[in-house]
């Protein structure tokens, strides 16, 4: 599996997570905001997430 050390990630339930290391395996991701004009950390997220259990 490719490990992209430019994208740190703790979401081990994502199918793209490097699992044994806290990184993403994708070449790039899209960070999204849940509302227009996000003002908090909670209002942003990884839009490239996909559930590992599906
Ligand atoms: S796609 Fe997003 S949530 Fe999934 S491992 Fe990469 S950075 Fe984390």
CSV table of N, CA and C and ligand atoms in Angstrom, one decimal, residues 7-11 14-18 23-26 29 46 48-50, ligand 1:
chain,number,residue,atom,x,y,z
A,7,UNK,N,-0.1,13.4,4.1
A,7,UNK,CA,-1.5,13.5,4.6
A,7,UNK,C,-1.6,12.6,5.9
A,8,UNK,N,-1.4,13.2,7.0
A,8,UNK,CA,-1.6,12.5,8.3
A,8,UNK,C,-3.1,12.3,8.5
A,9,UNK,N,-3.5,11.1,9.1
A,9,UNK,CA,-4.9,10.8,9.3
A,9,UNK,C,-5.1,9.8,10.4
A,10,UNK,N,-6.0,10.0,11.3
A,10,UNK,CA,-6.3,9.0,12.4
A,10,UNK,C,-7.6,8.2,12.1
A,11,UNK,N,-8.2,8.4,11.0
A,11,UNK,CA,-9.5,7.7,10.7
A,11,UNK,C,-9.2,6.3,10.2
A,14,UNK,N,-11.5,4.3,7.7
A,14,UNK,CA,-11.6,4.6,6.2
A,14,UNK,C,-10.8,3.6,5.4
A,15,UNK,N,-11.3,3.2,4.2
A,15,UNK,CA,-10.7,2.2,3.4
A,15,UNK,C,-9.3,2.7,2.9
A,16,UNK,N,-9.1,4.0,2.9
A,16,UNK,CA,-7.8,4.5,2.4
A,16,UNK,C,-6.7,4.7,3.4
A,17,UNK,N,-7.1,4.4,4.7
A,17,UNK,CA,-6.1,4.6,5.8
A,17,UNK,C,-5.0,3.6,5.7
A,18,UNK,N,-3.7,4.0,6.0
A,18,UNK,CA,-2.6,3.1,6.0
A,18,UNK,C,-2.6,2.1,7.1
A,23,UNK,N,-1.4,7.6,8.5
A,23,UNK,CA,-1.4,8.3,7.2
A,23,UNK,C,-2.4,7.8,6.3
A,24,UNK,N,-2.7,8.7,5.3
A,24,UNK,CA,-3.6,8.3,4.2
A,24,UNK,C,-2.8,7.6,3.1
A,25,UNK,N,-3.4,6.8,2.3
A,25,UNK,CA,-2.8,6.1,1.2
A,25,UNK,C,-3.1,6.8,-0.2
A,26,UNK,N,-3.9,7.8,-0.2
A,26,UNK,CA,-4.3,8.4,-1.5
A,26,UNK,C,-3.2,9.5,-1.8
A,29,UNK,N,-6.4,14.3,-1.3
A,29,UNK,CA,-7.7,14.2,-0.8
A,29,UNK,C,-8.4,15.6,-1.0
A,46,UNK,N,-12.8,15.3,5.9
A,46,UNK,CA,-12.3,14.7,4.7
A,46,UNK,C,-13.4,14.2,3.8
A,48,UNK,N,-13.0,12.7,1.1
A,48,UNK,CA,-12.6,11.5,0.3
A,48,UNK,C,-12.8,10.2,1.1
A,49,UNK,N,-13.3,10.3,2.4
A,49,UNK,CA,-13.5,9.2,3.2
A,49,UNK,C,-14.5,8.2,2.6
A,50,UNK,N,-14.1,6.9,2.7
A,50,UNK,CA,-15.0,5.8,2.4
A,50,UNK,C,-15.0,4.8,3.4
B,1,LIG,S1,-9.4,9.5,2.6
B,1,LIG,FE1,-9.5,11.0,4.2
B,1,LIG,S2,-10.3,9.9,6.0
B,1,LIG,FE2,-9.6,8.4,4.5
B,1,LIG,S3,-7.6,7.9,5.1
B,1,LIG,FE3,-7.4,9.5,3.6
B,1,LIG,S4,-7.4,11.4,4.8
B,1,LIG,FE4,-8.1,9.8,6.1
